Structure formats: C-alpha cells, structure tokens
XYZ file of C-alpha atoms in Angstrom:
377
model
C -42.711 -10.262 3.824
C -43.373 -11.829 7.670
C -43.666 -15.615 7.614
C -47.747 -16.244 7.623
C -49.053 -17.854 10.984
C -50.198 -21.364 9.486
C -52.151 -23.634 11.837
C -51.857 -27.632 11.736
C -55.467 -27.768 9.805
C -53.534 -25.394 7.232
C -50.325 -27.766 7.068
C -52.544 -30.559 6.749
C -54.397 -28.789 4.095
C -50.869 -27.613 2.186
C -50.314 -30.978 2.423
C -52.788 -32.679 0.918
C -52.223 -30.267 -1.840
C -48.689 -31.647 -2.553
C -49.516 -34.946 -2.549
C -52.375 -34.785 -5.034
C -50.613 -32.157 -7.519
C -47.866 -35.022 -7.019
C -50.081 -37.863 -8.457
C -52.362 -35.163 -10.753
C -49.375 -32.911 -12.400
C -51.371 -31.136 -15.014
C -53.849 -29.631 -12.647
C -51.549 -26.629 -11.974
C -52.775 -26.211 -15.619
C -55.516 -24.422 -14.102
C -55.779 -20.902 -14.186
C -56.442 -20.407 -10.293
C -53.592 -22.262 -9.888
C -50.927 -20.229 -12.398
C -48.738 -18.562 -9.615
C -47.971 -21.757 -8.228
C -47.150 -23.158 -11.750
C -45.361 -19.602 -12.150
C -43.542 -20.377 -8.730
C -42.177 -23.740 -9.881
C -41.031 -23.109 -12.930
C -39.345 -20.132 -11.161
C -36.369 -22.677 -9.619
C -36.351 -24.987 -12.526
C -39.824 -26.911 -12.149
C -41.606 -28.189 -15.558
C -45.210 -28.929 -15.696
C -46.568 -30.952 -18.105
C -48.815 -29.528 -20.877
C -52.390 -31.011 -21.253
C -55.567 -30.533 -19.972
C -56.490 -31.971 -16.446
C -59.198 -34.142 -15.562
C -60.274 -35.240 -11.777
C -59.800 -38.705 -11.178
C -63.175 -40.559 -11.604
C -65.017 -40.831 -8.366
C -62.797 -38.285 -6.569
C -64.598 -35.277 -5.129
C -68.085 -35.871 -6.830
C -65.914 -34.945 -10.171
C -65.630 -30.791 -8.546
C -61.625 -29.797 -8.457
C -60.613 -29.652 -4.659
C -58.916 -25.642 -5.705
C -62.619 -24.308 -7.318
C -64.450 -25.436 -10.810
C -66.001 -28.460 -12.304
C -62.741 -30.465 -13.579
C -64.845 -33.524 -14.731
C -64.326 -32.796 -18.735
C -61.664 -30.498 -19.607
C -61.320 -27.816 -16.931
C -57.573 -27.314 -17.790
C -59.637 -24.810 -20.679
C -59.023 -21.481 -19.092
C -61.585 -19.228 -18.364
C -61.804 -17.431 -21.884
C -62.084 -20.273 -23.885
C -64.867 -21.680 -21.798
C -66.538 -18.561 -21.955
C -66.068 -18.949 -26.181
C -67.147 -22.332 -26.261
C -70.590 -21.718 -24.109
C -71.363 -18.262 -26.342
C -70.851 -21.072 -29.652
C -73.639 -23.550 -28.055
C -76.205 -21.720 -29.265
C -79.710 -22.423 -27.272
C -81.915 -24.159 -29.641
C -85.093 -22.583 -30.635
C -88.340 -23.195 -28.792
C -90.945 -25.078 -30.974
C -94.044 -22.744 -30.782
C -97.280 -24.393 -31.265
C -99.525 -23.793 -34.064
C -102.576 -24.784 -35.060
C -102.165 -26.636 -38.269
C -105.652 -27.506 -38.826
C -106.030 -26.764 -42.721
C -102.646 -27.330 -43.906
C -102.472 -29.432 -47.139
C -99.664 -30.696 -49.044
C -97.946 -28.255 -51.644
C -98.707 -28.953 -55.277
C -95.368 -29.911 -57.782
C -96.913 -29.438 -61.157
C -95.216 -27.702 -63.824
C -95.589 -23.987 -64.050
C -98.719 -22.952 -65.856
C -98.604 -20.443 -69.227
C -97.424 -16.797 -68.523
C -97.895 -15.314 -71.870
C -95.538 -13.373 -73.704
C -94.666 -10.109 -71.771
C -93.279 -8.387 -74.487
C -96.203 -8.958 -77.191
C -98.607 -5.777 -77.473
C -102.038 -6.807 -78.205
C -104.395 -5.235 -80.676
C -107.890 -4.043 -80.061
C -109.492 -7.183 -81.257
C -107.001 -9.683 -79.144
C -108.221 -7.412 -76.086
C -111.991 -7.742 -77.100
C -111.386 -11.576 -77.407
C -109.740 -11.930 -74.285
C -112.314 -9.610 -71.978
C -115.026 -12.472 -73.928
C -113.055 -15.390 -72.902
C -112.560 -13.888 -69.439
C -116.245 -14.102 -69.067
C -116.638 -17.319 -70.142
C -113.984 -18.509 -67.509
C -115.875 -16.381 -64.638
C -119.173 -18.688 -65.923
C -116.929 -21.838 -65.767
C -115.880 -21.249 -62.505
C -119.620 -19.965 -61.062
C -120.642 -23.679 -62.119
C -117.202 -24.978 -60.199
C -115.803 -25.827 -63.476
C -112.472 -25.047 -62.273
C -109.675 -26.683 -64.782
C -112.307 -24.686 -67.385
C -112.152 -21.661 -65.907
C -108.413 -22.069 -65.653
C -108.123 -23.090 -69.591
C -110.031 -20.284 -70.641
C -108.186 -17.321 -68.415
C -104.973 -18.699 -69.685
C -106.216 -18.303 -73.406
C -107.165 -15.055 -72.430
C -103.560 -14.259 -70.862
C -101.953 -15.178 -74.530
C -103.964 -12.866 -76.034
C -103.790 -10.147 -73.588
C -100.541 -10.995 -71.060
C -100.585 -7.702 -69.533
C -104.172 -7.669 -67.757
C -102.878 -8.674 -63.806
C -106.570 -9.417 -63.182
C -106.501 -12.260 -65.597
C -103.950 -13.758 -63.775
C -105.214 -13.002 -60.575
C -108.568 -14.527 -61.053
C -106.854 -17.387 -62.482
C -104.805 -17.747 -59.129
C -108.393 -18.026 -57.568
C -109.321 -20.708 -59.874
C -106.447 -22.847 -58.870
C -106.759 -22.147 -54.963
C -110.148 -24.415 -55.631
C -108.117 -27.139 -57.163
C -106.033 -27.155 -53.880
C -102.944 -25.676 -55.508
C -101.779 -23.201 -53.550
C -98.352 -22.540 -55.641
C -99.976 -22.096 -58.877
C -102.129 -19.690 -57.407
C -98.684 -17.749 -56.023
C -97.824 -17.753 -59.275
C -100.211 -16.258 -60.888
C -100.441 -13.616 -57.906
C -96.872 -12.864 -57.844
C -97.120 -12.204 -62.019
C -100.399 -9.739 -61.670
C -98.306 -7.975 -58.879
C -95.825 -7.637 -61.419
C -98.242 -5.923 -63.642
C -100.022 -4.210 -61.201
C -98.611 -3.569 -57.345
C -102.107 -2.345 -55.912
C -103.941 -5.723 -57.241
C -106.322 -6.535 -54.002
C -107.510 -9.307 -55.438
C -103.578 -10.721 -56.127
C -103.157 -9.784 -52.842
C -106.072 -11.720 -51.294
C -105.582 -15.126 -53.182
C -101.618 -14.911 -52.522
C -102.605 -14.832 -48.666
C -105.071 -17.843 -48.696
C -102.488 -19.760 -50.799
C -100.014 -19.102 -47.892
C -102.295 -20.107 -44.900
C -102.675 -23.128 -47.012
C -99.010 -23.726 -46.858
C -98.739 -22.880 -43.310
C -96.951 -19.779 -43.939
C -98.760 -18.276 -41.755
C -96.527 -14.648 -41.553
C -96.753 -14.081 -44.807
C -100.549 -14.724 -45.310
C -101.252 -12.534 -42.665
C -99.233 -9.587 -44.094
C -100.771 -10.152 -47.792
C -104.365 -10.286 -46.032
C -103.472 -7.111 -44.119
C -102.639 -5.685 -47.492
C -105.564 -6.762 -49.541
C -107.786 -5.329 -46.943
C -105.801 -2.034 -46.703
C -106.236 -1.733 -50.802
C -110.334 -2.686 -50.795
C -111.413 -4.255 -47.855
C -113.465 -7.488 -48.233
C -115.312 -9.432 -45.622
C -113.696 -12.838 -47.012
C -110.417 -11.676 -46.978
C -110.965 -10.128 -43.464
C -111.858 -13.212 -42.412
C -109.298 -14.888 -43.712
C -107.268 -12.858 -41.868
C -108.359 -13.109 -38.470
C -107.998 -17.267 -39.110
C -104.307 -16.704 -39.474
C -103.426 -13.910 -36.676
C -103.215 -16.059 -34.135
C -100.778 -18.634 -35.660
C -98.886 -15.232 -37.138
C -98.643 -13.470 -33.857
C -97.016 -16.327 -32.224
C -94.505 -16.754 -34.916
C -94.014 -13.083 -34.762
C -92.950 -12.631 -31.403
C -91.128 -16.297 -31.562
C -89.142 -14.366 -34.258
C -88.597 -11.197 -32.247
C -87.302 -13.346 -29.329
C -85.234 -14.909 -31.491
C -83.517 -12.234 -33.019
C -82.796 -10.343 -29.647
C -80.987 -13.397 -28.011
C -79.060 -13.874 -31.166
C -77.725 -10.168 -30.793
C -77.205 -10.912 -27.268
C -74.657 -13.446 -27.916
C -73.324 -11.397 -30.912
C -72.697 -8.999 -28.130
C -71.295 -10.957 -25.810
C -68.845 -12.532 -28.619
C -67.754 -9.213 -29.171
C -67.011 -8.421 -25.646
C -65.182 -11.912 -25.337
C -63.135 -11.055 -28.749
C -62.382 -7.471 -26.930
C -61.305 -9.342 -23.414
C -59.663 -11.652 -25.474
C -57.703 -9.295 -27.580
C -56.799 -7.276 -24.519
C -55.571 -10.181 -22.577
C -53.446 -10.888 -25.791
C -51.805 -7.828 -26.069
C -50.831 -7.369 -22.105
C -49.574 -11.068 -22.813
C -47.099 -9.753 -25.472
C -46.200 -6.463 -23.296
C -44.886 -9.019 -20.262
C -42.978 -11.169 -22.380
C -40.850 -8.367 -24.386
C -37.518 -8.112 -22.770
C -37.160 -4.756 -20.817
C -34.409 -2.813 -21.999
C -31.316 -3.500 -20.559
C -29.252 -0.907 -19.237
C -25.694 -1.595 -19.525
C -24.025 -1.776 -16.208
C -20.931 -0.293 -16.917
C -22.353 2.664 -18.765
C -21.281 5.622 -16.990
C -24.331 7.742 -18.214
C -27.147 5.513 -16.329
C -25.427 5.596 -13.047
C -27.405 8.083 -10.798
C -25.195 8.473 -8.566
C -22.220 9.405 -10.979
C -25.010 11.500 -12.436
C -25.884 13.128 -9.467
C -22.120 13.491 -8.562
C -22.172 15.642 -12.427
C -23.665 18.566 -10.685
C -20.456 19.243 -8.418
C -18.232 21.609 -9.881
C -14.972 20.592 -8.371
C -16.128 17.281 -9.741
C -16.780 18.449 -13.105
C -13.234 20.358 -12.815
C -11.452 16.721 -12.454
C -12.924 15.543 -15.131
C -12.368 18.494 -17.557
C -8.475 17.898 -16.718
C -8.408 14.373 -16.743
C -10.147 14.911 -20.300
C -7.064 17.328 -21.744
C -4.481 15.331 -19.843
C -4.404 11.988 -18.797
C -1.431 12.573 -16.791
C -3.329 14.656 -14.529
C -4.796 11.454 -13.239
C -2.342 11.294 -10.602
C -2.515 14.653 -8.621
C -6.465 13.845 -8.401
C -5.830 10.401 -6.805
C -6.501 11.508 -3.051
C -9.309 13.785 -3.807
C -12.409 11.456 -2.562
C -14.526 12.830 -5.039
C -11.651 11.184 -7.645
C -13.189 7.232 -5.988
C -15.734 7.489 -8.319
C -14.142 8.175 -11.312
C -11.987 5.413 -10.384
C -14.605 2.749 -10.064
C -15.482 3.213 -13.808
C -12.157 3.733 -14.834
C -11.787 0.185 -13.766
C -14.584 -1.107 -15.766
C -13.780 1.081 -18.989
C -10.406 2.979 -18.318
C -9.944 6.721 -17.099
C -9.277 8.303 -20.537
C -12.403 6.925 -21.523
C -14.513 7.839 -18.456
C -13.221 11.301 -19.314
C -13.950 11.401 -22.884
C -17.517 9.952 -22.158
C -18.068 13.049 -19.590
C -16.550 15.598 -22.508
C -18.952 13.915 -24.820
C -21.858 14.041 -22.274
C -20.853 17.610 -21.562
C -21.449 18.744 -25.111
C -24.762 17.613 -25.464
C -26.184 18.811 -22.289
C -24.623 22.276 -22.256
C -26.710 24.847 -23.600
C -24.958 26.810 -26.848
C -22.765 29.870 -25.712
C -25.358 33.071 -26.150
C -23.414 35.282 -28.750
C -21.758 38.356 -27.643
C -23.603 41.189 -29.238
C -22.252 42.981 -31.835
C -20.800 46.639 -31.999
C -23.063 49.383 -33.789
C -20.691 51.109 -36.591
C -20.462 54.663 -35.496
C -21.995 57.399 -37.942
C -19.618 59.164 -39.846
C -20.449 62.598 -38.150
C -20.063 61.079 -34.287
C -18.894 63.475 -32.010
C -16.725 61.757 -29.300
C -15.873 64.901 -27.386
C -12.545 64.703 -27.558
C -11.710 68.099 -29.081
C-alpha cells in the first residue's frame, strides 16, 4: 500500500487525535473507532474497558470522531438501537367528553335465584303477577319497589332473562350502573338475543365511561329490535367510541411496529453473533512439515521420473545415494530433513495407495465347449 499524501491540516488533525485518545483512553471503545483499537492491540496495546463519556463542556458534549458521547456512547450501535425500541412512546391522551359520567356503585351483588330449580305452573303464574306489579312500581318511579318485587319474581321463576333484564332497568334509575350489568349479563345468559339486556347493559356502560363497549351493546340492541331510545343512546356515545377506536387501532399498529423492528434487531443481532464466533475459531492449521500440503511437492507428484525416485527410495533406502545429484532428488531432500528420507518415502507409498485408482481386472477366459473344433486335425 503507497504511503497516503497527508497535508499539515491532516497532521495537525492526527494529532489532535493522539493527544485526546491520550487523556480520554476508553473512547477507542467506540465502534467507529474499532480498527484503531484493533490496530493497537495488534503490537501489544491494551485499552481499557468501560464506557466513554466526553469531558463536560468539551465539544457541546458531540464526540469529535461522530455521535452524541454525552451519556454512554461507548454502547455500540446495537444496543442503542435495543434500548430506544424498549422506550416505548407513551400513549396519547385522547379527549373525551365525560359529561355524564358518575361514580360506579360497590353494593353487594343483588339475588340471582337458583339456576338449577325448575318452577311449577303456579310459581310461573305468581311470578308473571309479581312482574306486573314491579312494572306498576316502577311507572310511579318506585324504583327499590320495582326492584324488590322482580327479584321475588326471579326466585320463583330464575330462568325468565326478561325478569332480570327489566330489573337491570330498574337499577340504571337508582344510578347503579353495575347492578344493572349484572342483571344484563345473567338474562344474556338465559337468553343471547335479549334486546332489552342488550340496551340497559349499554346505558350502564356510557355511565361508566366505557364508552366502546356501550356503543357495541347499543349497536346490538338496535340490530335485535331497534328502538328510538336506544338509538339515541347510541349516537350520544359514537363520538367518544370512535375516538377511542381509532386511538386503539393506532395503538396497536405502532406496537407491531416495534415488535417488528425487535425482531429485525434480534435477527441483526443474532447474525452479528454468529460471524463474531466464525472470526474467532482458530483456522485450521496446516502442519508445515507435512509433506502432503506442500503444492509444490504436490505438483512435483505428477513427474514420473519423480515418482520413480520415490518408488525406489521406498523399497530401498540405500538407493538414496545414486539419486543424490538428480535435481529433482532437492526436494525430497528438504523434507527428508524435516522428517527423514525413509519416511518421506513411506508417506509418498502411503499417498500413492490412496490416490491410485484399483487395478481394472483382467478378464477372464470363456471355458471352451466340449465339442470345440480348433482345426488342428
């Protein structure tokens, strides 16, 4: 390689270098700076381990040789890369209208009735009479009433999901909203096309400010037997739904994003890993004074007077010396002073063995036929 033309501004420059890797050791730490590190340790050089950080107030905190080195740029480039696909971006706050939101009730879940029990023909009759009574109740906004009576009604008859239903409605007045899921949740139980379990679970979730899933039980109540009220209802909660909706979507596409891109890191990573391991295994060694990895004694195989030496030597060592001012024989020599003649020989014999293709056998004699003429008579 020709010696590079430096100028005096690139001495100067080569020379600032020295003196500040001089005073700041670890920044050959850095990974744009490896082959120098590499270079170093070549003739016996040590750098010590750690990460490197500029000197306060030096170069506006930026590393003179590329980067930010204010906090911990001795991190090569895949870890950074890790460390920034970790920091997650935190979620946008979306703004809602919470106009209507009231405090979730805490009392004690209400009666269910008994699941199992089958009711007889009178318990039914009693119960449809009750239900009517509550349904009275609650046109006169007796609403703890109305809720007494439908649950006397659900003991008697557990499996009717309107009683419980309507009984959801009932608490919805008394500003309960999870009562009321309750209930809804149990007459969908019974019955997965109640509308009305449907419609009162929705309100009880705007409410709450769940405003996702009231929209989706309104949607649902209005798709089994559409009602004005719960149609209004609905369109009152889009809005505050839609936003959440797409505020989810967005959500969910940068977070597979960075699963992506932690995948392709892990992949780079692996990669970088595995060529690591490659370098560092120790290339085979060929031994140096094995005869069968020297080309040119290899290439010196495909004479035949050559191979005829060596065939002689190999029956008779003594015919060493009638070979001895035959050029060709300065070969042989060399090796025979590394591992002696005989066994220079013996290695060729051995070599000569297992490259030599097997003799072809002679082909055999067809017996003559008893009655063969040979013309002889």
């Amino acid at each position: 390689m020709a010696m590079p033309n430096l100028s005096h501004a690139d001495l100067e420059k080569l020379k600032f270098f020295i003196n500040f890797v001089s005073e700041n050791p670890t920044v050959l730490n850095l990974p744009q700076l490896q082959f120098v590190k590499e270079f170093l340790e070549k003739f016996g050089g040590k750098v010590p381990s750690g990460e490197f950080k500029m000197p306060t107030g030096a170069a506006g905190g930026k590393c003179p040789f590329g980067g930010d080195a204010a906090g911990g740029s001795g991190m090569n480039v895949d870890e950074s890369e890790e460390s920034e696909l970790e920091e997650s971006e935190p979620e946008s706050e979306v703004e809602l209208d919470m106009e209507g939101v009231i405090e979730a009730d805490t009392e004690a879940n209400q009666p269910m009735g008994d699941t199992n029990k089958t009711p007889t023909e009178e318990e039914i009759d009693q119960a449809s009479d009750l239900r009517s009574q509550a349904a009275a109740a609650y046109s006169e906004q007796k609403f703890d009433e109305a809720i007494d009576l439908y649950t006397k009604a659900i003991e008697l008859n557990p499996g009717n999901a309107l009683f419980h239903a309507k009984r959801g409605q009932a608490f919805l007045k008394l500003k309960k909203p999870n009562a009321c899921i309750r209930d809804c949740d149990k007459a969908l139980e019974l019955n997965c096309d109640s509308a009305a379990a449907y419609k009162f679970r929705g309100r009880a979730h705007r409410l709450l400010g769940n405003w996702e899933k009231s929209a989706n039980d309104l949607r649902q109540a209005c798709k089994l037997d559409f009602d004005e009220e719960a149609d209004e209802w609905l369109r009152e909660v889009t809005p505050n739904a839609k936003k959440l909706e797409q505020h989810r979507i967005k959500q969910e596409r940068k977070r597979a994003e960075r699963e992506s891109k932690k995948a392709q890191h892990k992949a780079r990573a692996h990669a970088k890993e595995r060529k690591q391991q490659q370098q560092q295994q120790p290339q085979e060694q060929k031994p140096a004074n094995d005869i069968r990895f020297d080309p040119e004694f290899l290439t010196a195989l495909q004479d035949k007077e050559f191979q005829q030496m060596l065939m002689d030597i190999a029956k008779s060592p003594e015919n060493i010396e009638k070979y001895k001012s035959n050029p060709k024989f300065a070969k042989i020599a060399e090796f025979g002073n590394k591992i002696g003649l005989e066994n220079v020989a013996k290695m060729f014999e051995g070599l000569n063995r297992t490259q030599a293709p097997p003799p072809k056998p002679e082909p055999k004699a067809e017996p003559k036929p008893h009655d063969f003429d040979d013309n002889l008579d």
